[in-house]
PDB file of N, CA and C in Angstrom:
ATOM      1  N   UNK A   1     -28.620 169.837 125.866  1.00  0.00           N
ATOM      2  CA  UNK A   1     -27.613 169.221 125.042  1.00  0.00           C
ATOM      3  C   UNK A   1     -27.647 169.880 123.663  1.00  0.00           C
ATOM      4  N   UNK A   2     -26.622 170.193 123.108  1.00  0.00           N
ATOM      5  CA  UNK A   2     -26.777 171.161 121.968  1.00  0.00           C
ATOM      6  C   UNK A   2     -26.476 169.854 120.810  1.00  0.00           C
ATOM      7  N   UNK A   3     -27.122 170.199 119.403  1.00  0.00           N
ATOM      8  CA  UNK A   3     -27.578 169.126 118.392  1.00  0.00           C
ATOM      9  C   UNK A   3     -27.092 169.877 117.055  1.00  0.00           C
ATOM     10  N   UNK A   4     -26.642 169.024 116.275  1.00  0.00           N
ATOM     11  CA  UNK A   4     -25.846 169.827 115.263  1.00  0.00           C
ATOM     12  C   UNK A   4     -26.746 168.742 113.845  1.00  0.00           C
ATOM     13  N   UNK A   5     -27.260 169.757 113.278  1.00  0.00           N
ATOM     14  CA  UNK A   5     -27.929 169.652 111.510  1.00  0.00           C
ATOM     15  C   UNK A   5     -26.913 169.628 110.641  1.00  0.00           C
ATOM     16  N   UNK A   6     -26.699 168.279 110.041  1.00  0.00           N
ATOM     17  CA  UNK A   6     -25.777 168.803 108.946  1.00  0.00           C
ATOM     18  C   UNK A   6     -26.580 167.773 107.811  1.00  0.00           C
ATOM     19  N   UNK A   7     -26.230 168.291 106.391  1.00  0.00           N
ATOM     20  CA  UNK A   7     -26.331 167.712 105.233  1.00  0.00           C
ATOM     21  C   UNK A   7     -25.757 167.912 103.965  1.00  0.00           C
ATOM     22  N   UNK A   8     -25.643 167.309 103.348  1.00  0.00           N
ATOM     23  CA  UNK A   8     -24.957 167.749 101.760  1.00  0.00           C
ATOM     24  C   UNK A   8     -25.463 167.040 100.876  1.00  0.00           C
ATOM     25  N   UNK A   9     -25.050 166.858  99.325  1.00  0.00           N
ATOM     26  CA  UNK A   9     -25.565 166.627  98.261  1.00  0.00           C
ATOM     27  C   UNK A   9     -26.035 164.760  98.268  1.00  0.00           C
ATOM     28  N   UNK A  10     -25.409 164.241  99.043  1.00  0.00           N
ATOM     29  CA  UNK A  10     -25.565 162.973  99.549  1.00  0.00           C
ATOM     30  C   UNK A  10     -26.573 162.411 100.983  1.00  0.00           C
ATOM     31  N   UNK A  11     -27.268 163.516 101.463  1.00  0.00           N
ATOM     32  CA  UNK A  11     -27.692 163.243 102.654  1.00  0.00           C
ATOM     33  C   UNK A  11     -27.795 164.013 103.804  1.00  0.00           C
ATOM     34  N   UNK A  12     -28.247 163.194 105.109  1.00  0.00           N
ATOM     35  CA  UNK A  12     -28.365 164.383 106.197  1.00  0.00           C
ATOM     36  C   UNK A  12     -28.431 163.656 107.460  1.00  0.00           C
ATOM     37  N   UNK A  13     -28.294 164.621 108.590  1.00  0.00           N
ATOM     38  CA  UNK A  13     -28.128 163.661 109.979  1.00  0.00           C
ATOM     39  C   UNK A  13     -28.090 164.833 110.787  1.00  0.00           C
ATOM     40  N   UNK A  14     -28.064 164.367 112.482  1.00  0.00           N
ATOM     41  CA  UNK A  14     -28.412 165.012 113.176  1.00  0.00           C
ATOM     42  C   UNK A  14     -27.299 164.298 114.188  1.00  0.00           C
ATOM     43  N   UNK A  15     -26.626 165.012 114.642  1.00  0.00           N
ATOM     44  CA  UNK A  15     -25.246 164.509 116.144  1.00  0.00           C
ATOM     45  C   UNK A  15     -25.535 165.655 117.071  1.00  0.00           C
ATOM     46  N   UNK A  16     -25.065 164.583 117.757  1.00  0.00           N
ATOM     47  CA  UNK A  16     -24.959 165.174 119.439  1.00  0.00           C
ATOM     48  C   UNK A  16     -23.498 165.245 119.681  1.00  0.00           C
ATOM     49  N   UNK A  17     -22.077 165.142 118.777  1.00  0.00           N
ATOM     50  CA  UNK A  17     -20.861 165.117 118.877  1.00  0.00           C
ATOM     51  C   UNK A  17     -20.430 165.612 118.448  1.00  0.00           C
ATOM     52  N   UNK A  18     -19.720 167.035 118.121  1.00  0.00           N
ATOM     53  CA  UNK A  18     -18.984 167.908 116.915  1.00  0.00           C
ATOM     54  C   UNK A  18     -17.668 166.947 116.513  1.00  0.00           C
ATOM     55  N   UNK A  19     -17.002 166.294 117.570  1.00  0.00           N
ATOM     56  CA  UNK A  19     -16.071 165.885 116.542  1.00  0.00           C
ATOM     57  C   UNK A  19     -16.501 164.515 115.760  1.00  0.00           C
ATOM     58  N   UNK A  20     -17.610 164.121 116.090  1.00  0.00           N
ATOM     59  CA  UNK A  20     -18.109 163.226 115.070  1.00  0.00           C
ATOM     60  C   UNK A  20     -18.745 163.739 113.645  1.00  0.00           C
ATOM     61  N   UNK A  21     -18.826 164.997 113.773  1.00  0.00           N
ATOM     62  CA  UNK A  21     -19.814 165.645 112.931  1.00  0.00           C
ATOM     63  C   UNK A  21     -18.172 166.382 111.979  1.00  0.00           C
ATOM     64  N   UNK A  22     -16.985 166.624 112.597  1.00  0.00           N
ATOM     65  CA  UNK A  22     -15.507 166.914 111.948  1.00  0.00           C
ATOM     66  C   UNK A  22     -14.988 165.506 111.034  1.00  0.00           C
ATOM     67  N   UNK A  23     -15.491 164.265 111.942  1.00  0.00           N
ATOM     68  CA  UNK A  23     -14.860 162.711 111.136  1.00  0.00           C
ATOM     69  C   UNK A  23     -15.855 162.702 110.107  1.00  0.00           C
ATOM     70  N   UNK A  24     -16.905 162.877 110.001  1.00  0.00           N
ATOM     71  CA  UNK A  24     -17.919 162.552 109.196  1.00  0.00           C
ATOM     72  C   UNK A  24     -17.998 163.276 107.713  1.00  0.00           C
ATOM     73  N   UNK A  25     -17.316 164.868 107.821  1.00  0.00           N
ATOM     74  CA  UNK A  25     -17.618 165.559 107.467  1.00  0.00           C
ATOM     75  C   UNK A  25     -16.796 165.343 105.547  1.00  0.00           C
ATOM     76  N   UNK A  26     -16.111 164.816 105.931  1.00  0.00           N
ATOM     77  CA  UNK A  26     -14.831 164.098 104.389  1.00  0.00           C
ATOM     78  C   UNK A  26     -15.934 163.411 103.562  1.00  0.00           C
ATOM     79  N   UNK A  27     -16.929 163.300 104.266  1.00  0.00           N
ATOM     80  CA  UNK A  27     -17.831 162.406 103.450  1.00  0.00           C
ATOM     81  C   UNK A  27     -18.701 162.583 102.759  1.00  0.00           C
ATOM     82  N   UNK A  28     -19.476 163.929 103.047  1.00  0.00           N
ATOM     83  CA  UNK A  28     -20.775 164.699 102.919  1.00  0.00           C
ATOM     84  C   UNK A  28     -20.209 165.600 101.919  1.00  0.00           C
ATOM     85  N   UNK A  29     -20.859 165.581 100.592  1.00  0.00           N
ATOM     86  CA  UNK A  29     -20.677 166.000  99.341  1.00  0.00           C
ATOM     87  C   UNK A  29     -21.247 167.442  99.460  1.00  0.00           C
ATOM     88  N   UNK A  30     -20.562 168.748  99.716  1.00  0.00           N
ATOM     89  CA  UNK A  30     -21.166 170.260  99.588  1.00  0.00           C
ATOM     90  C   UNK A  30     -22.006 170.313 101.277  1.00  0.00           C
ATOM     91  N   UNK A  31     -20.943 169.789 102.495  1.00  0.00           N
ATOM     92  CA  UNK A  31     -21.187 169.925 103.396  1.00  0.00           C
ATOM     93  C   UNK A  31     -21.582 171.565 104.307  1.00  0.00           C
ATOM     94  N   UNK A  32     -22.999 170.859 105.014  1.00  0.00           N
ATOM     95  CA  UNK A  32     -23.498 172.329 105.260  1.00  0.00           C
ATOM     96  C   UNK A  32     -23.716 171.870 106.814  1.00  0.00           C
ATOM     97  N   UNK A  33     -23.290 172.805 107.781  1.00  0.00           N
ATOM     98  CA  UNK A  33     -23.721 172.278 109.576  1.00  0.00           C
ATOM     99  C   UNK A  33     -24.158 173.026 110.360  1.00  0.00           C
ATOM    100  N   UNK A  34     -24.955 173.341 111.036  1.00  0.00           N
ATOM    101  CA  UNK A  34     -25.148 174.127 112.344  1.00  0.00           C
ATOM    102  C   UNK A  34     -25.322 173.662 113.856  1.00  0.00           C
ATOM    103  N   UNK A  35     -25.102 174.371 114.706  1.00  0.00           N
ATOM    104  CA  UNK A  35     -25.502 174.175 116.361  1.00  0.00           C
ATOM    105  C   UNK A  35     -26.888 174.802 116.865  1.00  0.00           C
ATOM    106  N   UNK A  36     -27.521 173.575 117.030  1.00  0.00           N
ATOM    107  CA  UNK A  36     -28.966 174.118 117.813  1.00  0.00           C
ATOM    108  C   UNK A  36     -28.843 173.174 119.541  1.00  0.00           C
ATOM    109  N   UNK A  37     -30.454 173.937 119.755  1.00  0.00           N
ATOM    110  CA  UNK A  37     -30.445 173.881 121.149  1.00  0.00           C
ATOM    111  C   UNK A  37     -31.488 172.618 121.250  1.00  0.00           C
ATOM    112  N   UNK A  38     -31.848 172.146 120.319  1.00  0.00           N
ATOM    113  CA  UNK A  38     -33.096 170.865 120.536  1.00  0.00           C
ATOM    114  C   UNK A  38     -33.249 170.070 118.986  1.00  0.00           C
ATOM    115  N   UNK A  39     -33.600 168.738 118.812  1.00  0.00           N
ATOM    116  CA  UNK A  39     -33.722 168.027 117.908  1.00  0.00           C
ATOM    117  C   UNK A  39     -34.333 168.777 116.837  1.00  0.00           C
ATOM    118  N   UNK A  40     -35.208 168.931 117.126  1.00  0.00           N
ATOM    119  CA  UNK A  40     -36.540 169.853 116.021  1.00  0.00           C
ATOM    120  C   UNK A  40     -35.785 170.775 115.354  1.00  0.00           C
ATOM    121  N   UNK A  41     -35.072 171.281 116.147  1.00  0.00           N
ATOM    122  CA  UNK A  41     -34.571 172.524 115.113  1.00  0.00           C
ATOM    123  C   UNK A  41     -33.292 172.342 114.063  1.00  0.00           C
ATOM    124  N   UNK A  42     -32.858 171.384 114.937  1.00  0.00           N
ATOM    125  CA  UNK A  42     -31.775 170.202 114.149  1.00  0.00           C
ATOM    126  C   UNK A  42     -32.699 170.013 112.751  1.00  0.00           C
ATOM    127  N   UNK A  43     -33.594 169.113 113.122  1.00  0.00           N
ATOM    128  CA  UNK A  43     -33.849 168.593 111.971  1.00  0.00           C
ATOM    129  C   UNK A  43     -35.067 169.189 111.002  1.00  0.00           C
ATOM    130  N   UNK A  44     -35.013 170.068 111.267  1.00  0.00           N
ATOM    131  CA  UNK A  44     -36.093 171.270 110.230  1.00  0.00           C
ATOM    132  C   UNK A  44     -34.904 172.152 109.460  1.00  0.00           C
ATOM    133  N   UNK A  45     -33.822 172.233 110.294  1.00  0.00           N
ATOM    134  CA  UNK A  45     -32.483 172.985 108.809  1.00  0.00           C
ATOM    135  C   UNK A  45     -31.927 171.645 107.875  1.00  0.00           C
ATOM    136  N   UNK A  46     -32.028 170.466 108.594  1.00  0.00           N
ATOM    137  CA  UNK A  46     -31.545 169.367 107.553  1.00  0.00           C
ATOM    138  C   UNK A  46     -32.868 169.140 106.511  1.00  0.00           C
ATOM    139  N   UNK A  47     -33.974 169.210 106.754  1.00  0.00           N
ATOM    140  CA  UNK A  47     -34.824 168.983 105.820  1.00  0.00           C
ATOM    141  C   UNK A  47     -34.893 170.087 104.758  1.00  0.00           C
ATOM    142  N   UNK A  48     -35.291 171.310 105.267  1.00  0.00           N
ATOM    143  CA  UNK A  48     -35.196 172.431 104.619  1.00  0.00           C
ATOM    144  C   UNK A  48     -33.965 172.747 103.559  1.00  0.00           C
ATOM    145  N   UNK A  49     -32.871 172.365 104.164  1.00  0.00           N
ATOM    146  CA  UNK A  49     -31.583 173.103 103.251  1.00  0.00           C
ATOM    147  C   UNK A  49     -31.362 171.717 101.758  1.00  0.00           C
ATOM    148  N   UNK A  50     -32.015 170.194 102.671  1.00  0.00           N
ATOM    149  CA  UNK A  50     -32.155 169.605 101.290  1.00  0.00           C
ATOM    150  C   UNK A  50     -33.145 169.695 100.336  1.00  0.00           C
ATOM    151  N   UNK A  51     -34.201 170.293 100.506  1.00  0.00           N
ATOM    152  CA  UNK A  51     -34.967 170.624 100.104  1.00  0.00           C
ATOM    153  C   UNK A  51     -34.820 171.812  99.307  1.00  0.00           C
ATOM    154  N   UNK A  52     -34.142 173.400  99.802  1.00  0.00           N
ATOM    155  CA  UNK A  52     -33.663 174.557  99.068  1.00  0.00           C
ATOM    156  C   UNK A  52     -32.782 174.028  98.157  1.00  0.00           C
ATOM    157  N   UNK A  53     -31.265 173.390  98.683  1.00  0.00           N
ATOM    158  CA  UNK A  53     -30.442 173.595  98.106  1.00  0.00           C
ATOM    159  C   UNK A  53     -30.153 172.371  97.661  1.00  0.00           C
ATOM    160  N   UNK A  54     -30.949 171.418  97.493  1.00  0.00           N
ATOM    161  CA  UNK A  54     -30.598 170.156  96.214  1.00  0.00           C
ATOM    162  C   UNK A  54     -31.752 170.012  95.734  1.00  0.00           C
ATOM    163  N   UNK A  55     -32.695 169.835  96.140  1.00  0.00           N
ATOM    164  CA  UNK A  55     -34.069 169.735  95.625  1.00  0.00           C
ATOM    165  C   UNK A  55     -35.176 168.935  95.926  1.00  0.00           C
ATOM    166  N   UNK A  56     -34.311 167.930  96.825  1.00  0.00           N
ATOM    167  CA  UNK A  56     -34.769 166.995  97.532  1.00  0.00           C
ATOM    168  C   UNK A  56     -36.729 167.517  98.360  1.00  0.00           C
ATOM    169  N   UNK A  57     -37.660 166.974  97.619  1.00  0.00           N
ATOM    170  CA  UNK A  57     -39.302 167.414  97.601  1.00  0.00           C
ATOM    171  C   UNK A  57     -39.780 166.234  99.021  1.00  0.00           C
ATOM    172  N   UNK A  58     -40.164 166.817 100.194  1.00  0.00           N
ATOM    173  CA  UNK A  58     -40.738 165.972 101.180  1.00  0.00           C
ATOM    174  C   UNK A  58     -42.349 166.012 100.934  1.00  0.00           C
ATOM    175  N   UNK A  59     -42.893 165.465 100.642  1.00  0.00           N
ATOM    176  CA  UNK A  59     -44.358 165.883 100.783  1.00  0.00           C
ATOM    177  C   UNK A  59     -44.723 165.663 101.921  1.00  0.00           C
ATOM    178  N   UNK A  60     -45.323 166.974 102.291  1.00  0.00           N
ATOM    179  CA  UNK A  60     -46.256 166.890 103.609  1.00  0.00           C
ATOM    180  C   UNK A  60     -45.332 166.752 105.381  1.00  0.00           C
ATOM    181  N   UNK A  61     -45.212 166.587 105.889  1.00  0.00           N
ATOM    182  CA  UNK A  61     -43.962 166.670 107.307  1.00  0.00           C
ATOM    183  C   UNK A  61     -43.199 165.335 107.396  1.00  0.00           C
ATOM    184  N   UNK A  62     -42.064 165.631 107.386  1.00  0.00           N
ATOM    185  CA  UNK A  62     -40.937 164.287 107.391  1.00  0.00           C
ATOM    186  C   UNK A  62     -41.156 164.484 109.068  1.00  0.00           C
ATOM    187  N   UNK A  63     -41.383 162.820 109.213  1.00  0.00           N
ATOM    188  CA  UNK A  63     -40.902 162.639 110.815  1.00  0.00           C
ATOM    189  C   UNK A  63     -39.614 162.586 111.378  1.00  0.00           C
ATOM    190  N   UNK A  64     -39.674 162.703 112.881  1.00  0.00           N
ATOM    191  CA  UNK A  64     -38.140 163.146 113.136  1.00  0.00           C
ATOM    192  C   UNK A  64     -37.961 161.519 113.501  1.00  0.00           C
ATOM    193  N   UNK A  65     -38.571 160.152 113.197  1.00  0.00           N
ATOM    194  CA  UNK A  65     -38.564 158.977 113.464  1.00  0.00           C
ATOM    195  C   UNK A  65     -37.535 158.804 111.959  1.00  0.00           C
ATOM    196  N   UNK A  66     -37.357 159.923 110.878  1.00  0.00           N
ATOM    197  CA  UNK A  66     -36.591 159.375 109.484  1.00  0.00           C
ATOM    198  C   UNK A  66     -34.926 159.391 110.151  1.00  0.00           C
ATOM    199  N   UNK A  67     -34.779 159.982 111.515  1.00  0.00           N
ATOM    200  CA  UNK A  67     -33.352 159.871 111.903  1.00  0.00           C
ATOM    201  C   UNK A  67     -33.858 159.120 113.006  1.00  0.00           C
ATOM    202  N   UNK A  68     -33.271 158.127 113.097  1.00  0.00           N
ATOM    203  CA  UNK A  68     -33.566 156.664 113.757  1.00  0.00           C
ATOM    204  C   UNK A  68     -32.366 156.918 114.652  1.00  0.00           C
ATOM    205  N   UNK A  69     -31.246 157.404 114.681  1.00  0.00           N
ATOM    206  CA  UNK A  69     -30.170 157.485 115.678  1.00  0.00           C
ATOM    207  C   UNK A  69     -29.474 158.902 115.346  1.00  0.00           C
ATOM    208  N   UNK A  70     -28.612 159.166 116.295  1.00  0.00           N
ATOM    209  CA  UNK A  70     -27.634 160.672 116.185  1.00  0.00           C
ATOM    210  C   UNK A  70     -26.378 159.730 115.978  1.00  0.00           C
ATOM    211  N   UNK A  71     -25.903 160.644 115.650  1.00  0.00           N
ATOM    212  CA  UNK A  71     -24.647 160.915 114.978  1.00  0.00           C
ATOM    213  C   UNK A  71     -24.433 159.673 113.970  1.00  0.00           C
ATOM    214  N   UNK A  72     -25.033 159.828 113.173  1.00  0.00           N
ATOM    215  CA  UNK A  72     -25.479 159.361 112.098  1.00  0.00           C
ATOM    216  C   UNK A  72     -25.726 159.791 110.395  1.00  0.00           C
ATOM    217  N   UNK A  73     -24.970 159.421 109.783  1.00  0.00           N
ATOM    218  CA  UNK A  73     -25.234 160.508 108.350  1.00  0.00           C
ATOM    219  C   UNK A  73     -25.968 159.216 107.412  1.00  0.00           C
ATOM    220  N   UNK A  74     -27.459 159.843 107.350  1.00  0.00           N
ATOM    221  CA  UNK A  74     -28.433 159.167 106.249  1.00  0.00           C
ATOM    222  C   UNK A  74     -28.048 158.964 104.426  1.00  0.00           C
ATOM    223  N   UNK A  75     -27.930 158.360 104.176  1.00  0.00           N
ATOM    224  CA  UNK A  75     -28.686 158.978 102.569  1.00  0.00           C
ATOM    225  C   UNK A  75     -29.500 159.176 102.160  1.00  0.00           C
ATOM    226  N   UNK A  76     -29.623 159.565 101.196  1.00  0.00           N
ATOM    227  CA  UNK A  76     -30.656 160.489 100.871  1.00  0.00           C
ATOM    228  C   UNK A  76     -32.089 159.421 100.565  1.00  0.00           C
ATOM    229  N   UNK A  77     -31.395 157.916  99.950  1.00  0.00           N
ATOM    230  CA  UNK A  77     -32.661 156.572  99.770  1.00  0.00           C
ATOM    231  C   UNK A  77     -32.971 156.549 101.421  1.00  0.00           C
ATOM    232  N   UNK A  78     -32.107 156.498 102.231  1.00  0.00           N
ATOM    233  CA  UNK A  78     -32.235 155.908 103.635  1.00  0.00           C
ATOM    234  C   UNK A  78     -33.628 157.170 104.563  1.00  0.00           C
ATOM    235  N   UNK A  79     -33.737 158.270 104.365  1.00  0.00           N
ATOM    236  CA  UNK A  79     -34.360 159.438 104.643  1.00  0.00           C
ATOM    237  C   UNK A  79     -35.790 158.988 104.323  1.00  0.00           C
ATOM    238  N   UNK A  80     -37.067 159.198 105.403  1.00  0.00           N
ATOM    239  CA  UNK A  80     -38.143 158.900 104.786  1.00  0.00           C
ATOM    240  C   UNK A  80     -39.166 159.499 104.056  1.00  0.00           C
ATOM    241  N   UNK A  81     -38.628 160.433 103.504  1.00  0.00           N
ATOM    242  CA  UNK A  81     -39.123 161.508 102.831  1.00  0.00           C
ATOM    243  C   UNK A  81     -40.629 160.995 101.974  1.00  0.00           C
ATOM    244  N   UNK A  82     -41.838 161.685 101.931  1.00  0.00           N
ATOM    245  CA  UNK A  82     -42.693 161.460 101.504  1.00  0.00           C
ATOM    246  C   UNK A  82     -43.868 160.860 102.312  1.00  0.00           C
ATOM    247  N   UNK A  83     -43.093 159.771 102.835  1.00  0.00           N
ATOM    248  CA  UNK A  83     -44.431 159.106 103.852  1.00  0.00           C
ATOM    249  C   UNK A  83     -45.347 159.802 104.951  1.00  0.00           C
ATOM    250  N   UNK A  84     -46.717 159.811 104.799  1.00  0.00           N
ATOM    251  CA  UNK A  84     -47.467 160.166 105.927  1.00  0.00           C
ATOM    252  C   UNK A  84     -47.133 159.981 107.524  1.00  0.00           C
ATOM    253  N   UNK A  85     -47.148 160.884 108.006  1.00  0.00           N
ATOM    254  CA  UNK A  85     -47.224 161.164 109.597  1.00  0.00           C
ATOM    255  C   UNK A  85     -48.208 160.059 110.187  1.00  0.00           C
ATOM    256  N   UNK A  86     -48.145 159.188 111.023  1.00  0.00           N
ATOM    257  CA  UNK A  86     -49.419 158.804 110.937  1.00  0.00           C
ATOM    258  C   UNK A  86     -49.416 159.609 112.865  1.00  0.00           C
TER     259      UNK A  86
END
């Protein structure tokens, strides 16, 4: 099933639907998206690109438990950025 990373200046998410990821997209402030082949990789360009390109600091590995559902766009409070892996 192919998985699409997207995020912008407001947040980030991970879909399994492109045209949910087209409705969504009016929303996401400096919208950025790609097509991968598995979650992980989904969600290592959404962490990473908020991290490069807003500034957004994870300490230590964000779990992929901080996207609780697909096709879904987080904010950036909603994201669990920081907390230990346990």
């Amino acid at each position: 099933m192919s998985m699409y990373g997207v995020y912008g200046k407001n947040g980030g998410g991970i879909y399994t639907d492109w045209c949910l990821v087209l409705q969504s997209k009016k929303y996401i402030k400096g919208f950025k998206g790609k097509k991968f082949k598995n979650v992980n990789e989904a969600a290592s360009f959404v962490i990473s690109g908020l991290e490069e390109d807003y500034g957004v600091v994870s300490v230590g590995e964000v779990p992929l438990s901080s996207f609780k559902k697909y096709n879904w766009f987080y904010r950036l409070e909603e994201l669990r950025f920081g907390e230990e892996v346990s």
